[in-house]
Coordinates of C-alpha atoms and ligand atoms in Angstrom, one line a residue:
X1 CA 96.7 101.9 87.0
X2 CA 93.7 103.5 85.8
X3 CA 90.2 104.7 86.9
X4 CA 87.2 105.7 85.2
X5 CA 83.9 107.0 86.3
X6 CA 81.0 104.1 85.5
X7 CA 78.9 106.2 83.4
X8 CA 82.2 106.7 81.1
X9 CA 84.4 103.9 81.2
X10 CA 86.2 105.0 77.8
X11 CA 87.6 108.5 79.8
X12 CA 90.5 107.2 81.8
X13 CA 92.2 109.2 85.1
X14 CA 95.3 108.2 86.9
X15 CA 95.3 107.9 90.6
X16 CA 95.7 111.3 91.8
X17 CA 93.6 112.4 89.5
X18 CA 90.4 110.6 90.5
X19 CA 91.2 111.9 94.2
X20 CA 91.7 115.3 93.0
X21 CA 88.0 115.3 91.6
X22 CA 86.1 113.0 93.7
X23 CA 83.2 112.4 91.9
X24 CA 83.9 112.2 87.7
X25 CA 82.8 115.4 85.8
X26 CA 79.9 113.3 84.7
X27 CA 78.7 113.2 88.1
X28 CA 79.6 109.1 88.5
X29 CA 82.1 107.6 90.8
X30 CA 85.5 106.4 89.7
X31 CA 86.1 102.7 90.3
X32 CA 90.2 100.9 89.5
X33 CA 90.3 99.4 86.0
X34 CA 91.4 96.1 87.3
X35 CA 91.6 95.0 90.8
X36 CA 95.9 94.1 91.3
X37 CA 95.9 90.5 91.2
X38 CA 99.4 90.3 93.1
X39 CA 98.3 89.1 96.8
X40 CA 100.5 90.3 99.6
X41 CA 101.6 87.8 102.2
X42 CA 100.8 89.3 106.0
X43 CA 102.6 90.9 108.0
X44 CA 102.6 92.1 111.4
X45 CA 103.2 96.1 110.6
X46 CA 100.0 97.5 109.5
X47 CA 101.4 100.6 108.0
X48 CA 103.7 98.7 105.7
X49 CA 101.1 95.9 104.7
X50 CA 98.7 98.4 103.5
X51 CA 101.8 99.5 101.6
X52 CA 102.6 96.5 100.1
X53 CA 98.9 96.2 98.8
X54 CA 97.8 99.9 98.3
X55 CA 100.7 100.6 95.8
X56 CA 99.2 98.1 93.1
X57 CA 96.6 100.9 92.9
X58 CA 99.3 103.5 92.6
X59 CA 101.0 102.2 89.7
X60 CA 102.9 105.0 87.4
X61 CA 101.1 107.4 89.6
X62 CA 103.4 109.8 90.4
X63 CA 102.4 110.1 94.4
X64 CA 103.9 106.3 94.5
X65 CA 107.2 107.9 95.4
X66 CA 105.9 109.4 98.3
X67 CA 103.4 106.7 99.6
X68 CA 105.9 105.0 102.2
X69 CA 106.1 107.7 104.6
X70 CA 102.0 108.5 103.6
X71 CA 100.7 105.2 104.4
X72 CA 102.9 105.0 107.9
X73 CA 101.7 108.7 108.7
X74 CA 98.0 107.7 107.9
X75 CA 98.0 104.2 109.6
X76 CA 100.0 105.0 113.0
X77 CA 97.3 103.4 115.3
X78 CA 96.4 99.1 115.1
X79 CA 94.1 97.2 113.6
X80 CA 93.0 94.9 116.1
X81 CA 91.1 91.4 115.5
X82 CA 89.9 90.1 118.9
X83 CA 88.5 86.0 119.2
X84 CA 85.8 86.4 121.3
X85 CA 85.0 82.9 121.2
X86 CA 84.6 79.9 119.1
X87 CA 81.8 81.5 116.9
X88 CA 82.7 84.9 117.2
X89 CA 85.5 87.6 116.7
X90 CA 85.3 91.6 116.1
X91 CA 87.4 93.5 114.0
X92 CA 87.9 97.0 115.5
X93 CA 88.4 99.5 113.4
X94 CA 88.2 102.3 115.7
X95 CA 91.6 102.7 117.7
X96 CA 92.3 106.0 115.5
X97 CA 92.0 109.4 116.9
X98 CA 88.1 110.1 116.4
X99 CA 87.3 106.5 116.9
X100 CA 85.7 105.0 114.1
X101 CA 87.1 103.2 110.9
X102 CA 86.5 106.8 108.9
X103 CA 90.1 107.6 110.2
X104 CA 91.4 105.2 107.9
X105 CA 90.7 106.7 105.0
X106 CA 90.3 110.9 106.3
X107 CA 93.7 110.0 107.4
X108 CA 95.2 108.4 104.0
X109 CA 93.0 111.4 102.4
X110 CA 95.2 114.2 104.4
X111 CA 98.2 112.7 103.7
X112 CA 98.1 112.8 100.1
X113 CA 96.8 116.0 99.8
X114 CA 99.9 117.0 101.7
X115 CA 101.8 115.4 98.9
X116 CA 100.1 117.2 96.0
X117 CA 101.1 120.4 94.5
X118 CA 98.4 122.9 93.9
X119 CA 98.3 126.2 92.6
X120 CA 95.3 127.5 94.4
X121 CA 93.7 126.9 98.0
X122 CA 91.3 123.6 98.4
X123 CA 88.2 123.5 100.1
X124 CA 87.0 120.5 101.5
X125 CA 83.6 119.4 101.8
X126 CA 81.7 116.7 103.6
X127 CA 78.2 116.1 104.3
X128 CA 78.4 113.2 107.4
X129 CA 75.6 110.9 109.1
X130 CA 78.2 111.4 111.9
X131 CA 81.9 109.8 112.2
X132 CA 83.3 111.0 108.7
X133 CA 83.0 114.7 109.6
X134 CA 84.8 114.1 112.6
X135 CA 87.6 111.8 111.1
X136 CA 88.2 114.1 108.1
X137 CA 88.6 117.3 110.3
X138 CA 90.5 116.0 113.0
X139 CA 92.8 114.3 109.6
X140 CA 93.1 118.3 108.0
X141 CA 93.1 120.0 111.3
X142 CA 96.1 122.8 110.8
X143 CA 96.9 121.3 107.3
X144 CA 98.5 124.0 105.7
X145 CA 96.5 125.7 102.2
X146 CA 93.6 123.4 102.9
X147 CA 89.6 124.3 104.4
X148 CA 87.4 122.0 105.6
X149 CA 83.0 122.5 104.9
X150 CA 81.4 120.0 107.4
X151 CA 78.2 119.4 107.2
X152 CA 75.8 116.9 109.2
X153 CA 71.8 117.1 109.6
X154 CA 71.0 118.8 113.0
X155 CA 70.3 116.8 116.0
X156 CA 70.9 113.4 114.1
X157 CA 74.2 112.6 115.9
X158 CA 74.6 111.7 119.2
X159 CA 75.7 114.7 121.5
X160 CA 79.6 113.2 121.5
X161 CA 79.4 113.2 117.7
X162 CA 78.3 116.2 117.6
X163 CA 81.0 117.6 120.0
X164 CA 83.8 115.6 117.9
X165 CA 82.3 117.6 114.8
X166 CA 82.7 120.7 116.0
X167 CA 85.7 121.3 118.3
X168 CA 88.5 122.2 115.7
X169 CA 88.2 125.9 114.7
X170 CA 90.6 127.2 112.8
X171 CA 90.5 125.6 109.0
X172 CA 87.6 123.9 110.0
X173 CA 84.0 125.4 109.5
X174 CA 81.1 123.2 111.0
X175 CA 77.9 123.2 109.6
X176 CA 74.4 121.8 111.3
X177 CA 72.6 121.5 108.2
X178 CA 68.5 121.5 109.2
X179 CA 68.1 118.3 107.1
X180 CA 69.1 114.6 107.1
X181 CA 71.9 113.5 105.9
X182 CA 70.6 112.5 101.9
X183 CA 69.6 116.6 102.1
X184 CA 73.6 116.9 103.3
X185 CA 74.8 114.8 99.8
X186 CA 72.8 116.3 97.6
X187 CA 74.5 119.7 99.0
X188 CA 77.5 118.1 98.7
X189 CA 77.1 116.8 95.0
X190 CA 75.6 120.1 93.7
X191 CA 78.5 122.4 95.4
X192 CA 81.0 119.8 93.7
X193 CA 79.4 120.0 90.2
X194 CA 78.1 124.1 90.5
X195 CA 81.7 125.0 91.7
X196 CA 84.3 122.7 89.6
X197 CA 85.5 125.7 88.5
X198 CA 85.6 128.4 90.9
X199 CA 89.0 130.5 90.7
X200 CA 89.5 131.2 94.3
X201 CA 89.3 127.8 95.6
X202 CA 89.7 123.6 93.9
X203 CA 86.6 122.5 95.3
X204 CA 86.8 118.7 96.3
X205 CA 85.6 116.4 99.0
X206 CA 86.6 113.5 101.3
X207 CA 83.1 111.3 101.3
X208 CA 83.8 107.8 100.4
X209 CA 82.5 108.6 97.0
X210 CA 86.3 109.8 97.0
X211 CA 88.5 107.2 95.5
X212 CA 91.4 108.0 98.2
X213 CA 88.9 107.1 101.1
X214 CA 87.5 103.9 99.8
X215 CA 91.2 101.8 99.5
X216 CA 92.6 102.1 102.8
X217 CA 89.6 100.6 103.7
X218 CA 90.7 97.2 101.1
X219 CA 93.8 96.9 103.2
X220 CA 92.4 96.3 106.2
X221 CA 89.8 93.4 105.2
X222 CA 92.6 92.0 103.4
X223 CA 95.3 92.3 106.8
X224 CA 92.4 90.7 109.0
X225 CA 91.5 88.0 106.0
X226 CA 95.6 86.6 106.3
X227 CA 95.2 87.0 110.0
X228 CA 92.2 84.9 110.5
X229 CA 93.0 82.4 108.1
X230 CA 97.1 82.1 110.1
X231 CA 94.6 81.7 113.6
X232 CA 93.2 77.8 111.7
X233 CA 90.7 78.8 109.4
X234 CA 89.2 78.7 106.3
X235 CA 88.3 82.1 105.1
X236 CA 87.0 84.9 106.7
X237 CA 83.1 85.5 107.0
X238 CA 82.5 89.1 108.1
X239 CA 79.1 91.2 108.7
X240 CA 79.7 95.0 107.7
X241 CA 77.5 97.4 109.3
X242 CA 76.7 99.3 106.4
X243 CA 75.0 102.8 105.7
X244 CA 76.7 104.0 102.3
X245 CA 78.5 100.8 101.6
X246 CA 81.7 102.3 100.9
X247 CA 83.3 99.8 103.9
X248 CA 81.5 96.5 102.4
X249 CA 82.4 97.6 99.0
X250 CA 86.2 97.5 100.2
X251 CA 85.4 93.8 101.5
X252 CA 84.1 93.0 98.5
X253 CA 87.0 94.6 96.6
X254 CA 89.3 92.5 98.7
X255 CA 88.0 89.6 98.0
X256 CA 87.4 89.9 93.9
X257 CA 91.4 90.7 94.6
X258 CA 92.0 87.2 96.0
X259 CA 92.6 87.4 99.9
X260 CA 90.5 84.6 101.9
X261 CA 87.3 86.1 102.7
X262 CA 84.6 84.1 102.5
X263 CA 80.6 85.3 103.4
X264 CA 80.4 89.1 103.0
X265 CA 77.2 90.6 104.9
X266 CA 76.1 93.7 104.9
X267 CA 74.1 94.8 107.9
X268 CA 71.7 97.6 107.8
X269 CA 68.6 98.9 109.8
X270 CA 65.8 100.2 109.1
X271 CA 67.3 101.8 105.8
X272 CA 67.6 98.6 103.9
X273 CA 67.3 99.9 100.4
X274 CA 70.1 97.0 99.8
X275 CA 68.1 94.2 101.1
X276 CA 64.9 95.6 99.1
X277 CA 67.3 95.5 96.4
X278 CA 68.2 92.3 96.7
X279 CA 64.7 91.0 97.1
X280 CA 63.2 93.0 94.5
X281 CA 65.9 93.4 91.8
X282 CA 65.3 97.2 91.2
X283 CA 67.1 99.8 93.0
X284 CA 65.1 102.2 94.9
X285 CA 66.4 105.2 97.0
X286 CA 64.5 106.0 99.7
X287 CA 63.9 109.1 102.5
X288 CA 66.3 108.4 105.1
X289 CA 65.1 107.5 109.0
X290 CA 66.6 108.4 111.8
X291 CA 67.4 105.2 114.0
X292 CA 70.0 105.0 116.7
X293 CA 72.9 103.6 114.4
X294 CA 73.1 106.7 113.2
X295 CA 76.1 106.4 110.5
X296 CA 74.1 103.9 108.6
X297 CA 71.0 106.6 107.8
X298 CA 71.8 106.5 104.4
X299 CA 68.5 105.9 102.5
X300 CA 69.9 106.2 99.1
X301 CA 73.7 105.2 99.7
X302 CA 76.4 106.0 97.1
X303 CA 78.9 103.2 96.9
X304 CA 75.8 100.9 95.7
X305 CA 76.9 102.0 92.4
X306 CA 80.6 100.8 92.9
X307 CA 78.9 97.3 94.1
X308 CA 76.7 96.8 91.5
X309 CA 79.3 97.6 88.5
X310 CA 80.8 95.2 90.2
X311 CA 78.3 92.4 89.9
X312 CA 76.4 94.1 87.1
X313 CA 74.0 91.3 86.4
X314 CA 71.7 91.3 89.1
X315 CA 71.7 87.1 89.5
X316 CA 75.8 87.3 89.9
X317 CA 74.6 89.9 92.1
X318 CA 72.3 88.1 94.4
X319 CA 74.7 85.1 94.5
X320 CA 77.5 87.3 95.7
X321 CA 76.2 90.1 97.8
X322 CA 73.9 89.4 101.5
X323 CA 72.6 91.4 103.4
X324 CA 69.9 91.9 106.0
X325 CA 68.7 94.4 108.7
X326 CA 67.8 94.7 112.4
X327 CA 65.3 97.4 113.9
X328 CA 66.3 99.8 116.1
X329 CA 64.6 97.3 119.3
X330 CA 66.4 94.5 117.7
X331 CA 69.8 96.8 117.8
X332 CA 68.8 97.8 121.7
X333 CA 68.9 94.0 122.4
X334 CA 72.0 93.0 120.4
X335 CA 73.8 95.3 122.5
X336 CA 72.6 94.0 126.1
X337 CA 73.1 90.0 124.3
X338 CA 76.8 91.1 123.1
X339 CA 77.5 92.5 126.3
X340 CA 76.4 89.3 128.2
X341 CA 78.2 87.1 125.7
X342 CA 80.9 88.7 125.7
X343 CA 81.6 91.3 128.3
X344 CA 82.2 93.8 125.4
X345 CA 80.0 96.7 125.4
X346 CA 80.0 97.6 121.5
X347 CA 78.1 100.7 119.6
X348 CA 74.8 100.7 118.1
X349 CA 76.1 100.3 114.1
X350 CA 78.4 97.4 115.4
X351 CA 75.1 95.9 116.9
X352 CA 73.7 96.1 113.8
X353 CA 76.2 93.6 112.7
X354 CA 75.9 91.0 116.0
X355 CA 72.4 91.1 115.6
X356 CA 72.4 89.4 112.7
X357 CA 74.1 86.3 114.2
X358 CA 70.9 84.8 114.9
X359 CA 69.8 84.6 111.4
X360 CA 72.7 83.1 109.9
X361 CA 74.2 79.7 110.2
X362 CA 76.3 78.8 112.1
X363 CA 80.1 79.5 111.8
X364 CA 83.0 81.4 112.9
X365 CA 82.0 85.2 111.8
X366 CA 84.1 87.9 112.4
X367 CA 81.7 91.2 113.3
X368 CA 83.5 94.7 112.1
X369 CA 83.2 96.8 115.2
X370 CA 82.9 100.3 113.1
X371 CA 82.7 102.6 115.9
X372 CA 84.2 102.9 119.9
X373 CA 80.4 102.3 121.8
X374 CA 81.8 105.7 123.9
X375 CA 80.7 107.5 121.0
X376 CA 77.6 106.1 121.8
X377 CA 77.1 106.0 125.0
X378 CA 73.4 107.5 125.8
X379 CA 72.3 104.5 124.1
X380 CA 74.5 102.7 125.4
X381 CA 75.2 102.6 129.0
X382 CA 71.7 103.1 130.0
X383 CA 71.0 100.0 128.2
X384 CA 74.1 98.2 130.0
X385 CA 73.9 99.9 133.5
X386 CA 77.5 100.5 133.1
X387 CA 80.0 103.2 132.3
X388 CA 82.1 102.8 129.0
X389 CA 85.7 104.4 129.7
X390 CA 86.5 107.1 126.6
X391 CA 89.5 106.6 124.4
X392 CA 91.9 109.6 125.8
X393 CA 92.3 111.1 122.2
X394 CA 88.2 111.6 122.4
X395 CA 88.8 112.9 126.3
X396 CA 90.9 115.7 124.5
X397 CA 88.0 116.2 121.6
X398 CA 85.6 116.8 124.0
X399 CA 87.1 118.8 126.3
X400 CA 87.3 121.7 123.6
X401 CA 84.8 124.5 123.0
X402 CA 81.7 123.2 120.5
X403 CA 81.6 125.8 117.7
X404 CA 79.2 125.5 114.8
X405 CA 76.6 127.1 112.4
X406 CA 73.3 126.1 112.2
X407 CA 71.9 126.4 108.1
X408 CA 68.8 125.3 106.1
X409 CA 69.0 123.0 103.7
X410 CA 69.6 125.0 100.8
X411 CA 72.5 125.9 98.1
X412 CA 72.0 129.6 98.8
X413 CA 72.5 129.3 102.5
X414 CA 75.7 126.7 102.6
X415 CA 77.6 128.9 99.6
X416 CA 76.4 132.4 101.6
X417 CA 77.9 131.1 104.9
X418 CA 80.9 129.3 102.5
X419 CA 81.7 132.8 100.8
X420 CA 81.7 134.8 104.0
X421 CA 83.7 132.3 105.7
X422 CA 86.4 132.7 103.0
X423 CA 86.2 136.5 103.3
X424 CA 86.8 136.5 106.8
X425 CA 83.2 137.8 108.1
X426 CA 82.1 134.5 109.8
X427 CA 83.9 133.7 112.9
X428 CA 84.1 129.4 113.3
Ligands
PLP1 C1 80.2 105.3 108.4 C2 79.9 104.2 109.4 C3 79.2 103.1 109.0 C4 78.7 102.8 107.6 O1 79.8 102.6 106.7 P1 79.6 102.8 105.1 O2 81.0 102.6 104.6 O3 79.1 104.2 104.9 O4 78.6 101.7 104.7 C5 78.9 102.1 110.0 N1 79.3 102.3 111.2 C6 79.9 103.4 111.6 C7 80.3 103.6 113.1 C8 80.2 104.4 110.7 O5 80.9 105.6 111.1

C-alpha cells in the first residue's frame, strides 16, 4: 500500500514513511492510494479487529510484522456502543486513559514510533484545541529517545484540560501559546517545514494531519458499523462532532471501504466553515471562535482536504457529505435535553452532535460521544445540578503538579523556548 500527498499524487511513500513526515514535503497531507476493499467480519476483541482491518493499510510495509502486539498495546481499553433507546445510541470513544477518542490514535502513534529505528532523537510537536495534547503526551510519556512540544492557545481549554495538558514533566514540554488554536497550526506547520532538516533532532508531529492518527480512527466506525447492524439494523447513521474533521473523515473512509454505515453528519458549532461549504460551494477558512465545545474551534480545519479529494466534485460532494451546526445556547440545552432523555450527562462536543437530532428525520442515529463530560464539567454540572464521577485514570492526571510555559504566538518564541529546552536551561 501506498500514500501520496494530494498536491502530488505521482510521488508515492510507504506506510511508515508518511507517518515519519506527517505532512508531505510539499506541505499537503498524505491520503492511502486505494481504500482495502477486503471487509473484516466483527468480532468481539477490539484490539484484534482493528488488526484485521488496519493491516490492509500496512501492506509490504515493513512495520506489518510488528503491528499485532502494536495494535493490542494501543487499543487496551473498549469501545463501547450503548442503545439508549429506540432512536438513539452513543458511541463512546473515550474509555482511554485521557478520556477522549484522541487516545486512539496518540496511542497507535506511540506504539509505532516504538517500533521504528531512528538514528537521531525525535521531537514531537502538537498544536491542540484541547484533548489531542493530552492523549499524545500521556501516549509518549517516558518513551524512550522521544520529546514531546505541546502547544494549545491560553485559557481556551477548560481548567481539567488544561491540567491533563500539563501534568507529565519529564519528555514532555507544555506550551500555552497566547493565541487560538489556527495561530497553534500555523506554528506547527511552519516548525515542520522550517526544521525538516535539523541535525539534532527528526522533527515530526502527531496532529491528525498525521497519517498514523487518522486510521485507528476507521477501525472503530467500521467495529461499531458490524455491531449495529448484528443488533437488527440496516446501516449505521452517525453524527460526528467535528472540529478538524479528521474523525468524520475516518467515517467517511469506512464507509467508501464497504462497512454498513449509512448517513454520515458532521456536527459543528459556531465554526461551520463545512456547512458554509456546503451551501456556498467555495471553501473559506475562517478566524476561529471560542465556544464551549472547545475541541471543535477549528476555523480552518485540515482534514477538509482529505474529504474533499475524496468527493472532488463538489455535487458528489454535497450528495455525500452533511453537516450542520448548533450555537453554544443550543449546545447548553442539548446537554440538559440528553440528560433528561436519557439520564446520561454527556460533554459539550458530544452535545453538539444530540443537538442535531431535532433537525434530522427521524431514525435510529447513533451519536459519537467524543469526549468523557468530566472533562467538562464547569459547563456541565452547573447546567445539570449534578456531579459527574471522574474516570480514575483522569483522578491520577489531575492529582499531579500543573507545569507549563506561557509563549506568544510567534516562531521566534516557540523555537527559543524549543532550543533551550533541548539544551537543558528550561526546567518543564
Ligand atoms: C478533537 C475532538 C473533536 C473534533 O474531532 P476532529 O477529528 O478534529 O473533527 C470533537 N470532540 C472532542 C471531544 C475532541 O477532542
Amino acid at each position: 500500500m501506498r500514500y501520496y500527498s494530494i498536491h502530488q499524487p505521482e510521488k508515492k511513500v510507504g506506510f511508515s514513511q508518511a507517518v515519519e513526515d506527517s505532512l508531505a514535503p510539499d506541505g499537503s497531507l498524505y491520503v492511502p492510494e486505494v481504500l482495502p476493499k477486503h471487509l473484516v467480519s466483527w468480532q468481539e476483541n477490539y484490539a484484534q479487529f482493528a488488526y484485521d482491518l488496519l493491516q490492509g493499510f500496512l501492506v509490504d510495509d515493513p512495520l506489518l510484522h510488528s503491528y499485532l502486539p502494536i495494535c493490542e498495546q494501543a487499543f487496551n481499553f473498549p469501545v463501547v456502543l450503548k442503545k439508549m433507546s429506540q432512536q438513539l445510541s452513543f458511541l463512546e470513544l473515550f474509555h482511554g486513559p485521557t478520556a477522549s477518542f484522541k487516545d486512539f490514535g496518540a496511542r497507535h502513534l506511540a506504539q509505532i514510533s516504538r517500533c521504528m529505528s531512528h538514528d537521531k532523537e525525535r521531537l514531537i510537536m502538537v498544536a491542540t484545541s484541547g484533548d489531542t495534547g493530552s492523549a499524545v503526551a500521556a501516549a509518549f510519556h517516558q518513551v524512550p529517545h522521544v520529546r514531546v512540544v505541546i502547544m494549545y492557545p491560553h485559557q481556551m481549554v477548560s481548567k481539567r484540560q488544561a491540567h491533563q495538558l500539563a501534568c507529565w514533566g519529564d519528555n514532555i514540554l507544555t506550551l500555552a501559546v497566547e493565541g487560538d488554536f489556527d495561530d497553534c497550526q500555523r506554528l506547527l506547520k511552519t516548525a515542520l517545514n522550517k526544521h525538516r532538516h535539523d541535525e539534532r533532532f527528526a522533527l515530526t508531529t502527531a496532529n491528525s494531519i498525521n497519517i498514523g492518527r487518522l486510521l485507528p480512527q476507521v477501525a472503530y466506525f467500521a467495529y461499531a458499523s458490524l455491531l449495529h447492524t448484528q443488533g437488527g439494523h440496516d446501516r449505521m447513521h452517525v453524527i460526528v462532532p467535528s472540529g478538524n474533521v479528521g474523525n468524520a473523515t475516518a467515517a467517511y473512509w469506512a464507509r467508501e471501504m464497504g462497512y454498513p454505515l449509512g448517513d454520515i453528519v458532521l456536527a459543528q458549532n459556531e465554526n461551520h466553515t463545512v456547512v458554509d461549504y456546503l451551501q456556498a460551494g467555495k471553501y473559506e477558512k475562517r478566524a476561529t471562535r471560542s465556544t464551549i465545545a472547545n475541541a471543535m474551534d477549528v476555523g480552518d480545519p485540515s482534514n477538509f482536504a482529505r474529504l474533499r479529494h475524496l468527493y472532488p466534485d463538489f455535487a458528489t460532494f454535497q450528495s455525500k457529505v452533511k453537516a450542520d451546526w448548533l450555537t453554544d445556547v443550543q449546545i447548553k440545552a442539548a446537554i440538559q435535553d440528553a440528560y433528561m432523555q436519557t439520564q446520561a450527562p454527556i460533554c459539550p462536543h458530544t452535545a453538539a452532535a444530540y443537538g442535531l437530532l431535532q433537525k434530522l428525520d427521524r431514525k435510529h442515529w447513533v451519536v459519537v460521544a467524543t469526549a468523557h463530560p468530566a472533562k467538562f464539567e464547569s459547563v456541565v454540572e452547573p447546567l445539570l445540578d449534578t456531579h459527574v464521577p471522574l474516570p480514575a485514570m483522569m483522578k491520577q492526571q489531575l492529582s499531579r503538579p500543573e507545569v507549563f510555559l506561557k509563549i506568544p504566538a510567534t516562531m521566534s518564541a516557540l523555537m527559543g523556548v524549543v532550543d533551550q529546552w533541548l539544551m537543558g536551561v528550561v526546567e518543564n
